[in-house]
Each structure stands twice: as structure tokens, then as C-alpha cells.
mmCIF file of C-alpha atoms in Angstrom:
data_model
loop_
_atom_site.group_PDB
_atom_site.id
_atom_site.type_symbol
_atom_site.label_atom_id
_atom_site.label_comp_id
_atom_site.label_asym_id
_atom_site.label_seq_id
_atom_site.Cartn_x
_atom_site.Cartn_y
_atom_site.Cartn_z
ATOM 1 C CA UNK M 55 18.681 -198.772 69.375
ATOM 2 C CA UNK M 56 19.021 -201.806 67.173
ATOM 3 C CA UNK M 57 17.223 -202.066 63.829
ATOM 4 C CA UNK M 58 13.789 -203.623 64.383
ATOM 5 C CA UNK M 59 14.360 -205.624 61.213
ATOM 6 C CA UNK M 60 16.936 -207.631 63.158
ATOM 7 C CA UNK M 61 14.197 -208.620 65.599
ATOM 8 C CA UNK M 62 11.836 -209.558 62.786
ATOM 9 C CA UNK M 63 14.310 -211.378 60.564
ATOM 10 C CA UNK M 64 16.630 -213.022 63.104
ATOM 11 C CA UNK M 65 15.006 -213.081 66.545
ATOM 12 C CA UNK M 66 17.306 -215.861 67.746
ATOM 13 C CA UNK M 67 20.337 -213.603 67.258
ATOM 14 C CA UNK M 68 18.640 -210.847 69.256
ATOM 15 C CA UNK M 69 17.710 -213.325 71.973
ATOM 16 C CA UNK M 70 21.252 -214.727 72.218
ATOM 17 C CA UNK M 71 22.756 -211.231 72.351
ATOM 18 C CA UNK M 72 20.309 -210.125 75.040
ATOM 19 C CA UNK M 73 21.086 -213.184 77.143
ATOM 20 C CA UNK M 74 24.851 -212.699 76.808
ATOM 21 C CA UNK M 75 24.534 -209.069 77.831
ATOM 22 C CA UNK M 76 22.258 -209.740 80.796
ATOM 23 C CA UNK M 77 19.249 -207.981 79.271
ATOM 24 C CA UNK M 78 15.964 -208.996 80.904
ATOM 25 C CA UNK M 79 13.690 -208.208 77.949
ATOM 26 C CA UNK M 80 11.492 -211.214 77.071
ATOM 27 C CA UNK M 81 12.467 -211.373 73.403
ATOM 28 C CA UNK M 82 9.983 -214.146 72.535
ATOM 29 C CA UNK M 83 7.120 -212.068 73.945
ATOM 30 C CA UNK M 84 8.408 -208.973 72.161
ATOM 31 C CA UNK M 85 8.523 -210.838 68.846
ATOM 32 C CA UNK M 86 4.922 -212.017 69.351
ATOM 33 C CA UNK M 87 3.720 -208.494 70.174
ATOM 34 C CA UNK M 88 5.518 -207.049 67.153
ATOM 35 C CA UNK M 89 4.009 -209.698 64.869
ATOM 36 C CA UNK M 90 0.560 -208.823 66.172
ATOM 37 C CA UNK M 91 1.328 -205.156 65.581
ATOM 38 C CA UNK M 92 2.522 -205.724 61.998
ATOM 39 C CA UNK M 93 -0.533 -207.903 61.313
ATOM 40 C CA UNK M 94 -2.832 -205.163 62.594
ATOM 41 C CA UNK M 95 -1.172 -202.615 60.321
ATOM 42 C CA UNK M 96 -2.175 -204.707 57.317
ATOM 43 C CA UNK M 97 -5.697 -205.289 58.651
ATOM 44 C CA UNK M 98 -6.226 -201.597 59.368
ATOM 45 C CA UNK M 99 -4.936 -200.575 55.928
ATOM 46 C CA UNK M 100 -7.294 -203.069 54.251
ATOM 47 C CA UNK M 101 -10.254 -201.936 56.378
ATOM 48 C CA UNK M 102 -9.574 -198.286 55.623
ATOM 49 C CA UNK M 103 -9.434 -199.008 51.909
ATOM 50 C CA UNK M 104 -12.706 -200.968 52.052
ATOM 51 C CA UNK M 105 -14.377 -198.247 54.152
ATOM 52 C CA UNK M 106 -13.329 -195.593 51.657
ATOM 53 C CA UNK M 107 -14.684 -197.682 48.785
ATOM 54 C CA UNK M 108 -18.045 -198.288 50.475
ATOM 55 C CA UNK M 109 -18.342 -194.642 51.566
ATOM 56 C CA UNK M 110 -18.750 -193.713 47.914
ATOM 57 C CA UNK M 111 -21.884 -195.942 47.739
ATOM 58 C CA UNK M 112 -23.566 -194.680 50.897
ATOM 59 C CA UNK M 113 -25.911 -192.211 49.159
ATOM 60 C CA UNK M 114 -27.399 -194.880 46.931
ATOM 61 C CA UNK M 115 -26.880 -198.007 49.053
ATOM 62 C CA UNK M 116 -28.373 -198.045 52.584
ATOM 63 C CA UNK M 117 -26.654 -201.357 53.324
ATOM 64 C CA UNK M 118 -23.313 -199.758 52.608
ATOM 65 C CA UNK M 119 -24.056 -197.051 55.205
ATOM 66 C CA UNK M 120 -24.684 -199.697 57.880
ATOM 67 C CA UNK M 121 -21.529 -201.556 56.920
ATOM 68 C CA UNK M 122 -19.433 -198.385 57.070
ATOM 69 C CA UNK M 123 -20.776 -197.625 60.566
ATOM 70 C CA UNK M 124 -19.798 -201.115 61.725
ATOM 71 C CA UNK M 125 -16.380 -200.783 60.095
ATOM 72 C CA UNK M 126 -15.731 -197.498 61.929
ATOM 73 C CA UNK M 127 -16.231 -199.265 65.257
ATOM 74 C CA UNK M 128 -14.014 -202.168 64.207
ATOM 75 C CA UNK M 129 -11.338 -199.772 62.943
ATOM 76 C CA UNK M 130 -11.396 -197.759 66.147
ATOM 77 C CA UNK M 131 -10.839 -200.906 68.201
ATOM 78 C CA UNK M 132 -8.040 -202.161 65.981
ATOM 79 C CA UNK M 133 -6.359 -198.750 65.839
ATOM 80 C CA UNK M 134 -6.497 -198.512 69.616
ATOM 81 C CA UNK M 135 -4.906 -201.938 69.987
ATOM 82 C CA UNK M 136 -2.318 -201.064 67.338
ATOM 83 C CA UNK M 137 -1.326 -197.883 69.198
ATOM 84 C CA UNK M 138 -1.119 -199.845 72.463
ATOM 85 C CA UNK M 139 1.130 -202.450 70.856
ATOM 86 C CA UNK M 140 3.355 -199.829 69.262
ATOM 87 C CA UNK M 141 3.908 -198.184 72.649
ATOM 88 C CA UNK M 142 4.868 -201.490 74.266
ATOM 89 C CA UNK M 143 7.114 -202.609 71.385
ATOM 90 C CA UNK M 144 8.884 -199.245 71.179
ATOM 91 C CA UNK M 145 9.487 -199.189 74.931
ATOM 92 C CA UNK M 146 10.879 -202.713 74.993
ATOM 93 C CA UNK M 147 13.082 -202.004 71.964
ATOM 94 C CA UNK M 148 14.766 -199.176 73.890
ATOM 95 C CA UNK M 149 16.026 -201.732 76.428
ATOM 96 C CA UNK M 150 17.626 -204.067 73.884
ATOM 97 C CA UNK M 151 21.440 -203.706 73.905
ATOM 98 C CA UNK M 152 23.616 -203.202 70.865
ATOM 99 C CA UNK M 153 25.118 -206.212 69.137
ATOM 100 C CA UNK M 154 28.704 -207.080 70.024
ATOM 101 C CA UNK M 155 31.854 -207.268 67.979
ATOM 102 C CA UNK M 156 32.951 -210.904 67.515
ATOM 103 C CA UNK M 157 36.175 -210.246 69.442
ATOM 104 C CA UNK M 158 34.567 -208.914 72.636
ATOM 105 C CA UNK M 159 35.782 -211.193 75.459
ATOM 106 C CA UNK M 160 33.443 -213.062 77.771
ATOM 107 C CA UNK M 161 33.453 -211.998 81.397
ATOM 108 C CA UNK M 162 31.399 -210.380 84.097
ATOM 109 C CA UNK M 163 33.535 -207.471 85.342
ATOM 110 C CA UNK M 164 36.639 -205.382 84.631
ATOM 111 C CA UNK M 165 38.714 -208.205 86.133
ATOM 112 C CA UNK M 166 37.900 -210.177 82.964
ATOM 113 C CA UNK M 167 39.046 -207.533 80.479
ATOM 114 C CA UNK M 168 41.728 -208.813 78.102
ATOM 115 C CA UNK M 169 45.063 -206.991 78.274
ATOM 116 C CA UNK M 170 46.329 -206.219 74.759
ATOM 117 C CA UNK M 171 49.629 -204.484 75.497
ATOM 118 C CA UNK M 172 51.683 -202.794 78.194
ATOM 119 C CA UNK M 173 53.449 -199.531 77.364
ATOM 120 C CA UNK M 174 56.017 -197.537 79.334
ATOM 121 C CA UNK M 175 58.214 -198.330 82.299
ATOM 122 C CA UNK M 176 56.801 -198.270 85.807
ATOM 123 C CA UNK M 177 58.711 -195.947 88.138
ATOM 124 C CA UNK M 178 60.859 -197.559 90.806
ATOM 125 C CA UNK M 179 60.986 -195.698 94.101
ATOM 126 C CA UNK M 180 63.543 -196.081 96.895
ATOM 127 C CA UNK M 181 60.790 -194.914 99.240
ATOM 128 C CA UNK M 182 57.169 -195.759 100.024
ATOM 129 C CA UNK M 183 55.116 -194.136 97.291
ATOM 130 C CA UNK M 184 52.123 -192.019 98.272
ATOM 131 C CA UNK M 185 48.756 -192.123 96.513
ATOM 132 C CA UNK M 186 47.364 -188.966 94.884
ATOM 133 C CA UNK M 187 45.193 -188.142 97.900
ATOM 134 C CA UNK M 188 48.158 -188.127 100.269
ATOM 135 C CA UNK M 189 50.237 -186.145 97.769
ATOM 136 C CA UNK M 190 47.407 -183.688 97.196
ATOM 137 C CA UNK M 191 47.107 -183.023 100.915
ATOM 138 C CA UNK M 192 50.868 -182.738 101.420
ATOM 139 C CA UNK M 193 51.221 -180.311 98.526
ATOM 140 C CA UNK M 194 48.019 -178.410 99.350
ATOM 141 C CA UNK M 195 46.640 -178.903 95.837
ATOM 142 C CA UNK M 196 43.612 -181.199 96.452
ATOM 143 C CA UNK M 197 40.972 -180.272 99.032
ATOM 144 C CA UNK M 198 38.226 -182.856 99.472
ATOM 145 C CA UNK M 199 37.258 -181.682 102.945
ATOM 146 C CA UNK M 200 36.118 -178.248 101.831
ATOM 147 C CA UNK M 201 34.547 -179.794 98.741
ATOM 148 C CA UNK M 202 32.323 -181.823 101.068
ATOM 149 C CA UNK M 203 31.639 -178.753 103.229
ATOM 150 C CA UNK M 204 30.562 -176.604 100.285
ATOM 151 C CA UNK M 205 28.786 -179.310 98.274
ATOM 152 C CA UNK M 206 28.917 -182.871 99.618
ATOM 153 C CA UNK M 207 31.256 -185.842 99.729
ATOM 154 C CA UNK M 208 32.449 -186.605 96.219
ATOM 155 C CA UNK M 209 33.120 -182.981 95.299
ATOM 156 C CA UNK M 210 36.563 -181.408 95.651
ATOM 157 C CA UNK M 211 38.837 -178.494 94.844
ATOM 158 C CA UNK M 212 41.983 -178.390 92.759
ATOM 159 C CA UNK M 213 44.003 -175.646 94.468
ATOM 160 C CA UNK M 214 46.933 -173.433 93.402
ATOM 161 C CA UNK M 215 49.503 -175.276 91.304
ATOM 162 C CA UNK M 216 47.226 -178.327 91.237
ATOM 163 C CA UNK M 217 44.594 -176.253 89.446
ATOM 164 C CA UNK M 218 47.256 -174.806 87.146
ATOM 165 C CA UNK M 219 48.561 -178.272 86.290
ATOM 166 C CA UNK M 220 45.090 -179.606 85.634
ATOM 167 C CA UNK M 221 44.062 -176.702 83.414
ATOM 168 C CA UNK M 222 47.391 -176.893 81.582
ATOM 169 C CA UNK M 223 46.824 -180.557 80.787
ATOM 170 C CA UNK M 224 43.290 -179.980 79.520
ATOM 171 C CA UNK M 225 44.336 -177.056 77.322
ATOM 172 C CA UNK M 226 47.336 -178.961 75.947
ATOM 173 C CA UNK M 227 45.204 -182.038 75.163
ATOM 174 C CA UNK M 228 42.642 -179.943 73.288
ATOM 175 C CA UNK M 229 45.379 -178.327 71.213
ATOM 176 C CA UNK M 230 46.839 -181.741 70.372
ATOM 177 C CA UNK M 231 43.447 -183.038 69.208
ATOM 178 C CA UNK M 232 42.864 -179.935 67.103
ATOM 179 C CA UNK M 233 46.209 -180.641 65.418
ATOM 180 C CA UNK M 234 44.861 -184.125 64.676
ATOM 181 C CA UNK M 235 41.824 -182.805 62.822
ATOM 182 C CA UNK M 236 39.266 -182.343 65.599
ATOM 183 C CA UNK M 237 36.949 -179.334 65.727
ATOM 184 C CA UNK M 238 36.914 -177.756 69.186
ATOM 185 C CA UNK M 239 33.559 -177.045 70.863
ATOM 186 C CA UNK M 240 32.371 -175.315 74.011
ATOM 187 C CA UNK M 241 29.315 -177.390 74.908
ATOM 188 C CA UNK M 242 26.275 -176.956 77.171
ATOM 189 C CA UNK M 243 26.593 -178.710 80.529
ATOM 190 C CA UNK M 244 22.935 -179.743 80.583
ATOM 191 C CA UNK M 245 20.893 -181.821 78.166
ATOM 192 C CA UNK M 246 17.260 -182.735 77.587
ATOM 193 C CA UNK M 247 15.930 -186.163 78.435
ATOM 194 C CA UNK M 248 15.590 -186.950 74.722
ATOM 195 C CA UNK M 249 19.296 -186.221 74.222
ATOM 196 C CA UNK M 250 20.237 -188.539 77.099
ATOM 197 C CA UNK M 251 17.891 -191.180 75.694
ATOM 198 C CA UNK M 252 19.264 -190.747 72.200
ATOM 199 C CA UNK M 253 22.854 -191.219 73.290
ATOM 200 C CA UNK M 254 21.910 -194.361 75.236
ATOM 201 C CA UNK M 255 22.396 -193.021 78.752
ATOM 202 C CA UNK M 256 18.671 -193.363 79.357
ATOM 203 C CA UNK M 257 17.191 -195.696 80.299
ATOM 204 C CA UNK M 258 20.377 -197.695 80.974
ATOM 205 C CA UNK M 259 22.184 -195.265 83.331
ATOM 206 C CA UNK M 260 19.281 -193.384 84.890
ATOM 207 C CA UNK M 261 20.616 -193.940 88.421
ATOM 208 C CA UNK M 262 23.869 -192.187 87.475
ATOM 209 C CA UNK M 263 22.153 -189.000 86.267
ATOM 210 C CA UNK M 264 21.624 -185.725 88.129
ATOM 211 C CA UNK M 265 18.253 -184.378 86.971
ATOM 212 C CA UNK M 266 17.109 -180.779 87.492
ATOM 213 C CA UNK M 267 13.846 -180.584 89.411
ATOM 214 C CA UNK M 268 10.963 -179.145 87.406
ATOM 215 C CA UNK M 269 12.969 -179.049 84.180
ATOM 216 C CA UNK M 270 13.360 -181.348 81.209
ATOM 217 C CA UNK M 271 17.102 -181.157 81.827
ATOM 218 C CA UNK M 272 19.895 -183.060 83.517
ATOM 219 C CA UNK M 273 23.543 -182.305 84.176
ATOM 220 C CA UNK M 274 25.664 -184.046 81.562
ATOM 221 C CA UNK M 275 27.712 -187.069 82.520
ATOM 222 C CA UNK M 276 29.991 -186.460 79.535
ATOM 223 C CA UNK M 277 30.117 -184.066 76.594
ATOM 224 C CA UNK M 278 29.475 -187.140 74.441
ATOM 225 C CA UNK M 279 25.819 -186.456 75.187
ATOM 226 C CA UNK M 280 25.833 -182.913 73.838
ATOM 227 C CA UNK M 281 28.311 -183.472 71.003
ATOM 228 C CA UNK M 282 26.462 -186.489 69.585
ATOM 229 C CA UNK M 283 23.129 -184.738 70.181
ATOM 230 C CA UNK M 284 24.442 -181.781 68.147
ATOM 231 C CA UNK M 285 23.382 -183.513 64.904
ATOM 232 C CA UNK M 286 20.077 -185.008 66.097
ATOM 233 C CA UNK M 287 17.474 -185.315 63.310
ATOM 234 C CA UNK M 288 19.956 -184.235 60.641
ATOM 235 C CA UNK M 289 21.155 -185.740 57.371
ATOM 236 C CA UNK M 290 24.905 -185.343 56.969
ATOM 237 C CA UNK M 291 26.636 -185.135 53.613
ATOM 238 C CA UNK M 292 28.618 -188.373 53.300
ATOM 239 C CA UNK M 293 31.418 -186.403 51.678
ATOM 240 C CA UNK M 294 31.975 -184.494 54.936
ATOM 241 C CA UNK M 295 32.491 -187.669 56.985
ATOM 242 C CA UNK M 296 34.221 -188.478 59.213
ATOM 243 C CA UNK M 297 33.556 -185.468 61.405
ATOM 244 C CA UNK M 298 35.789 -185.223 64.481
ATOM 245 C CA UNK M 299 34.642 -183.151 67.458
ATOM 246 C CA UNK M 300 36.192 -182.470 70.851
ATOM 247 C CA UNK M 301 35.086 -180.546 73.917
ATOM 248 C CA UNK M 302 36.217 -179.900 77.471
ATOM 249 C CA UNK M 303 33.454 -179.864 80.102
ATOM 250 C CA UNK M 304 32.732 -180.652 83.695
ATOM 251 C CA UNK M 305 30.865 -183.967 83.994
ATOM 252 C CA UNK M 306 28.408 -185.009 86.697
ATOM 253 C CA UNK M 307 27.592 -188.557 87.823
ATOM 254 C CA UNK M 308 26.055 -189.835 91.027
ATOM 255 C CA UNK M 309 28.596 -192.711 91.213
ATOM 256 C CA UNK M 310 26.086 -194.644 93.310
ATOM 257 C CA UNK M 311 27.612 -197.527 95.226
ATOM 258 C CA UNK M 312 31.238 -196.305 95.132
ATOM 259 C CA UNK M 313 32.919 -197.164 98.409
ATOM 260 C CA UNK M 314 36.228 -198.278 99.911
ATOM 261 C CA UNK M 315 39.707 -198.247 98.433
ATOM 262 C CA UNK M 316 38.425 -197.731 94.885
ATOM 263 C CA UNK M 317 36.841 -194.415 95.850
ATOM 264 C CA UNK M 318 39.701 -192.973 97.940
ATOM 265 C CA UNK M 319 40.894 -189.587 96.771
ATOM 266 C CA UNK M 320 39.279 -188.054 93.681
ATOM 267 C CA UNK M 321 39.136 -191.107 91.466
ATOM 268 C CA UNK M 322 35.391 -191.768 91.762
ATOM 269 C CA UNK M 323 33.633 -188.465 92.324
ATOM 270 C CA UNK M 324 30.388 -186.677 91.523
ATOM 271 C CA UNK M 325 32.020 -183.963 89.417
ATOM 272 C CA UNK M 326 35.066 -184.390 87.223
ATOM 273 C CA UNK M 327 36.418 -182.788 84.056
ATOM 274 C CA UNK M 328 37.063 -184.336 80.687
ATOM 275 C CA UNK M 329 38.254 -183.708 77.163
ATOM 276 C CA UNK M 330 36.180 -185.937 74.884
ATOM 277 C CA UNK M 331 36.646 -187.257 71.351
ATOM 278 C CA UNK M 332 33.546 -187.820 69.179
ATOM 279 C CA UNK M 333 33.558 -189.075 65.598
ATOM 280 C CA UNK M 334 30.642 -189.331 63.151
ATOM 281 C CA UNK M 335 31.545 -191.637 60.272
ATOM 282 C CA UNK M 336 30.283 -193.969 57.556
ATOM 283 C CA UNK M 337 29.507 -197.502 58.778
ATOM 284 C CA UNK M 338 32.436 -199.049 56.931
ATOM 285 C CA UNK M 339 34.826 -196.569 58.567
ATOM 286 C CA UNK M 340 33.888 -197.048 62.215
ATOM 287 C CA UNK M 341 36.461 -199.779 63.018
ATOM 288 C CA UNK M 342 39.241 -197.557 61.644
ATOM 289 C CA UNK M 343 37.933 -194.484 63.487
ATOM 290 C CA UNK M 344 37.714 -196.510 66.689
ATOM 291 C CA UNK M 345 41.383 -197.395 66.358
ATOM 292 C CA UNK M 346 42.228 -193.778 65.521
ATOM 293 C CA UNK M 347 40.761 -192.588 68.823
ATOM 294 C CA UNK M 348 42.795 -195.228 70.633
ATOM 295 C CA UNK M 349 45.934 -193.979 68.891
ATOM 296 C CA UNK M 350 45.128 -190.452 70.100
ATOM 297 C CA UNK M 351 44.627 -191.632 73.679
ATOM 298 C CA UNK M 352 47.900 -193.531 73.655
ATOM 299 C CA UNK M 353 49.745 -190.606 72.084
ATOM 300 C CA UNK M 354 48.608 -188.245 74.843
ATOM 301 C CA UNK M 355 49.639 -190.634 77.614
ATOM 302 C CA UNK M 356 52.986 -191.344 75.953
ATOM 303 C CA UNK M 357 53.706 -187.622 75.629
ATOM 304 C CA UNK M 358 52.981 -187.280 79.331
ATOM 305 C CA UNK M 359 55.342 -190.170 80.078
ATOM 306 C CA UNK M 360 52.780 -192.335 81.872
ATOM 307 C CA UNK M 361 53.013 -196.154 81.884
ATOM 308 C CA UNK M 362 49.759 -197.855 80.949
ATOM 309 C CA UNK M 363 48.066 -200.915 79.537
ATOM 310 C CA UNK M 364 45.345 -201.226 76.880
ATOM 311 C CA UNK M 365 42.500 -203.658 77.505
ATOM 312 C CA UNK M 366 39.762 -205.068 75.298
ATOM 313 C CA UNK M 367 36.694 -204.657 77.502
ATOM 314 C CA UNK M 368 34.644 -207.771 78.229
ATOM 315 C CA UNK M 369 30.889 -208.034 77.748
ATOM 316 C CA UNK M 370 30.098 -207.660 81.441
ATOM 317 C CA UNK M 371 32.023 -204.392 81.749
ATOM 318 C CA UNK M 372 30.552 -202.727 78.660
ATOM 319 C CA UNK M 373 27.503 -200.479 78.604
ATOM 320 C CA UNK M 374 24.487 -201.604 76.600
ATOM 321 C CA UNK M 375 25.023 -199.117 73.715
ATOM 322 C CA UNK M 376 28.576 -200.344 73.013
ATOM 323 C CA UNK M 377 29.655 -202.637 70.169
ATOM 324 C CA UNK M 378 33.340 -202.747 71.115
ATOM 325 C CA UNK M 379 35.294 -200.888 73.766
ATOM 326 C CA UNK M 380 38.898 -200.269 74.691
ATOM 327 C CA UNK M 381 39.995 -198.947 78.066
ATOM 328 C CA UNK M 382 43.412 -197.582 78.872
ATOM 329 C CA UNK M 383 44.523 -198.111 82.448
ATOM 330 C CA UNK M 384 47.413 -196.031 83.763
ATOM 331 C CA UNK M 385 49.789 -197.350 86.391
ATOM 332 C CA UNK M 386 49.195 -195.809 89.821
ATOM 333 C CA UNK M 387 52.186 -196.671 92.023
ATOM 334 C CA UNK M 388 50.606 -195.186 95.163
ATOM 335 C CA UNK M 389 47.538 -197.325 94.585
ATOM 336 C CA UNK M 390 49.607 -200.305 93.528
ATOM 337 C CA UNK M 391 47.802 -201.196 90.321
ATOM 338 C CA UNK M 392 46.394 -200.158 86.976
ATOM 339 C CA UNK M 393 43.292 -197.966 86.941
ATOM 340 C CA UNK M 394 41.093 -196.793 84.076
ATOM 341 C CA UNK M 395 41.854 -193.331 82.723
ATOM 342 C CA UNK M 396 40.230 -193.475 79.268
ATOM 343 C CA UNK M 397 37.464 -195.401 77.560
ATOM 344 C CA UNK M 398 36.844 -195.637 73.837
ATOM 345 C CA UNK M 399 33.656 -197.149 72.401
ATOM 346 C CA UNK M 400 32.451 -197.942 68.904
ATOM 347 C CA UNK M 401 28.670 -197.509 69.185
ATOM 348 C CA UNK M 402 27.953 -198.366 65.528
ATOM 349 C CA UNK M 403 24.498 -196.971 64.609
ATOM 350 C CA UNK M 404 22.956 -197.439 68.079
ATOM 351 C CA UNK M 405 22.947 -193.737 68.973
ATOM 352 C CA UNK M 406 22.281 -192.551 65.429
ATOM 353 C CA UNK M 407 19.063 -194.572 65.204
ATOM 354 C CA UNK M 408 17.759 -193.151 68.461
ATOM 355 C CA UNK M 409 18.681 -189.593 67.472
ATOM 356 C CA UNK M 410 17.837 -189.802 63.775
ATOM 357 C CA UNK M 411 21.332 -188.956 62.487
ATOM 358 C CA UNK M 412 21.650 -190.105 58.880
ATOM 359 C CA UNK M 413 24.029 -189.650 55.983
ATOM 360 C CA UNK M 414 23.423 -189.296 52.264
ATOM 361 C CA UNK M 415 25.984 -189.602 49.490
ATOM 362 C CA UNK M 416 26.048 -188.164 45.972
ATOM 363 C CA UNK M 417 25.989 -191.740 44.706
ATOM 364 C CA UNK M 418 22.577 -192.308 46.312
ATOM 365 C CA UNK M 419 23.944 -194.139 49.336
ATOM 366 C CA UNK M 420 22.175 -193.410 52.607
ATOM 367 C CA UNK M 421 21.789 -194.782 56.093
ATOM 368 C CA UNK M 422 22.557 -194.099 59.722
ATOM 369 C CA UNK M 423 26.004 -192.821 60.661
ATOM 370 C CA UNK M 424 28.213 -194.658 63.137
ATOM 371 C CA UNK M 425 29.512 -192.854 66.228
ATOM 372 C CA UNK M 426 32.710 -193.262 68.246
ATOM 373 C CA UNK M 427 32.969 -191.886 71.769
ATOM 374 C CA UNK M 428 36.391 -191.783 73.386
ATOM 375 C CA UNK M 429 38.040 -190.011 76.284
ATOM 376 C CA UNK M 430 40.892 -187.631 75.636
ATOM 377 C CA UNK M 431 41.992 -186.956 79.217
ATOM 378 C CA UNK M 432 40.326 -186.521 82.624
ATOM 379 C CA UNK M 433 41.369 -185.460 86.123
ATOM 380 C CA UNK M 434 42.394 -189.087 86.627
ATOM 381 C CA UNK M 435 45.363 -188.473 84.348
ATOM 382 C CA UNK M 436 46.557 -185.679 86.652
ATOM 383 C CA UNK M 437 46.233 -188.099 89.580
ATOM 384 C CA UNK M 438 48.451 -190.524 87.641
ATOM 385 C CA UNK M 439 50.967 -187.730 87.012
ATOM 386 C CA UNK M 440 51.142 -187.017 90.738
ATOM 387 C CA UNK M 441 51.715 -190.664 91.638
ATOM 388 C CA UNK M 442 54.199 -191.502 88.884
ATOM 389 C CA UNK M 443 56.351 -188.374 89.119
ATOM 390 C CA UNK M 444 56.453 -188.007 92.898
ATOM 391 C CA UNK M 445 59.781 -187.579 94.649
ATOM 392 C CA UNK M 446 60.866 -188.726 98.097
ATOM 393 C CA UNK M 447 60.319 -185.271 99.609
ATOM 394 C CA UNK M 448 56.731 -185.270 98.312
ATOM 395 C CA UNK M 449 57.397 -182.947 95.407
ATOM 396 C CA UNK M 450 56.104 -183.800 91.926
ATOM 397 C CA UNK M 451 57.958 -183.285 88.641
ATOM 398 C CA UNK M 452 55.788 -181.791 85.861
ATOM 399 C CA UNK M 453 55.827 -183.630 82.498
ATOM 400 C CA UNK M 454 57.935 -181.683 80.051
ATOM 401 C CA UNK M 455 55.138 -181.143 77.503
ATOM 402 C CA UNK M 456 53.046 -179.317 80.110
ATOM 403 C CA UNK M 457 55.730 -176.955 81.411
ATOM 404 C CA UNK M 458 55.112 -174.250 78.759
ATOM 405 C CA UNK M 459 51.500 -174.140 80.002
ATOM 406 C CA UNK M 460 52.134 -174.398 83.768
ATOM 407 C CA UNK M 461 55.097 -172.046 83.930
ATOM 408 C CA UNK M 462 56.813 -174.302 86.476
ATOM 409 C CA UNK M 463 58.499 -177.703 86.392
ATOM 410 C CA UNK M 464 57.836 -178.943 89.932
ATOM 411 C CA UNK M 465 55.287 -178.731 92.717
ATOM 412 C CA UNK M 466 56.995 -178.690 96.098
ATOM 413 C CA UNK M 467 55.511 -178.972 99.619
ATOM 414 C CA UNK M 468 55.104 -175.600 101.301
ATOM 415 C CA UNK M 469 55.765 -173.648 98.112
#
């Protein structure tokens, strides 16, 4: 949530940002309602003070008693209107998007993201490369058919050495992040509505959320929700910042509207698995922490030997809570293009305001923390491993850094 002072002091900036981000909130109307609300606060405070003064005269001044009775009615009406306005203003404020970094590119979709750099060499095959779905079926390590039978389309099984490879990668990535100063968590896989609201997933991504019937709970779409919510309504010692947290969890998203080539295989699914990076930091440190998470993402992909590109995400491809976002897109030779495997967002104080996460320093400094949310690795990275390290016979070479955790260096058809 943005600071309401921004709306009051510079409504034109809020209006321009909302328009650029496609927000449908009527900012002019919101400003007018907020001004009425602020005006009523002053009127009510003055009326209460006058009522209290006159109440002291009621025993000796009959006229004062009549005036106090009239004032009670007036106050009740004004307080009712004030509460009504506050509800409307608060609700509309929740829909206003975060402000954008000056270097966020214009654009309406991921096709408009600005490529910053290309890293690694694309593999060259003397054969027709298979995509991860075809490889998974050939090797017997991905089973989408039985996933649909047991659950529904969009759920799947990693099987045998595919499951071993996937778990090896997740364990390895967690260990690497711990070496880089992250505290490892095992997080709940459900969260309250207030937690989803506080992290900015509600109301913006309500249609992507699996809610539990009859419960104030939903399946998490990312451990960002539970890791950021961990410090809700707390004041953190500025001297302990930045705090770096990581967790591995399953993640659940409806992925409504995913069809065609983009959804083939297990790239867009209802359940996936992810190692997440979360940082709580001082406002002045968030740009540096944002870059740090990007360095971690690139390090992991480089250690795995995957070619990729880094993009600066355009305004039309960024969620409303984001201030600035990087995506890393790995090369998928079987697909024939780059596809997103990590995202990394500086959310500034947007989440902290909604969740009430503040900091306080020994020097008297205080305010809302900034949060960074960044992917470590997901199942998509394993899909990229399959496609980039495939051999003509359908076998797949295991990246060297994962072999101590898998116990094998190749997955071969029929073995």
C-alpha cells in the first residue's frame, strides 16, 4: 500500500502512476472523498471538545443541556459519515499500485521487457532437440497423465531419477543460499487472507488463489507470503537489518487462462516447487539488496551451466506491488526460446505498510522496512536442465554440482 500522504500531497503523481499501470481507481474521486474525511475529523474533534465543555454546565444551565442533546445527534451523523468515508477510502487505497522505479521500461507484456545481458553458450545439437515433456516421457521421469487422473490437469509427478534430480537441485540451492547468509525456514503451506492481502496478492491476484472452503485460509502461491508475513505487526531492530530468509515449499496457483504451446509440459501448472529468497532491509539498502538477489539467481544458474538472459521487466508485465523487477529467462532448446525461470522484485515499503512491519534504530530513526522477493530455483530450472543437457539417445547429463546429491551423472532411457 502506498503512503496516503502521497495521495494528499501529490495527487497528480498518484494519478499518473495509476494510469501508467492500468489501475482503474478514480483518483480524483478518491482525493475528494479523503478530503471530506479529513475535514470531518477536524469537525468531529471540535464538536467533541465543545460538547465536553458544555456538559460541565448542564446542571446549572438548561440551555446547555438542550445544546448538548442537539450536538449528540449532529456528532452521531458526522461520525457515521466519517466511518463510511474511511471504509471507502481504505478500500480504494488497497487497489492503488506501488510507484515505479524511473528505469522501468514502458510496455504492455513480457514481449516488451528490456534484455540487459545474455550469459552462457546455447547448446548446439546435431539432432532435433526434444522439449522437457517429450524427454520426461521418454525417460519415465515426468507423469502428467497420472497427475491429471489423481488430481486434475495441471498436476504431475516427478518419478524416479527425475524426482531425485529435482530434490537434489532444491537441497543444493538451499545450501548455497545459506552459505550466502540466508536463514533457512520450513514454512506453512497455507496463509490467512490478511497475510495474502498484506503481501499484495489480494486483491490483485485473487483469481490465482486456491482458497479453502469454510476456512480463513488459502494455499500459498509462494513462500514469499509466509516469510514476509512472519514479521507482521513487528518492529525490527535496524541493527539486525538486512535479514535474509529462504524456504523451500510447494506453491499453488490456478494459472487461469494458460493454454497452448506456453502450457505444454510442466511449465505452467497448478502445483510447483520453489526455493525463495526474501530480504527485509532499510529503505536506503533496498536497491543494493535487489541486486544481491539477482547475483544469487545468476550464480545458481551459472553453477548449473544453463544459458540465460536477464531482463528488466516492463510496466505491463509487473504486478501492482512491484517497484522494480528483474526476470531471468533460461534458454530452452526444445521449446526454441527463452522462458522465465526466476523473478526478483523490489517491493519497497508496499508490503510492509500493509503488514505493519517497521524498523527502529538506536539513533531514533524509524519507518517501514523495504522487502525484496526473489526466486532461488523452481521446477522450471530442472526442465531447462533436461532440455539443455539432452543427448541424441534421449539421455540427460546431470550438472556436475548436483552429482554429489543425485548419486548419478546421467539419466538414460529404460534405466
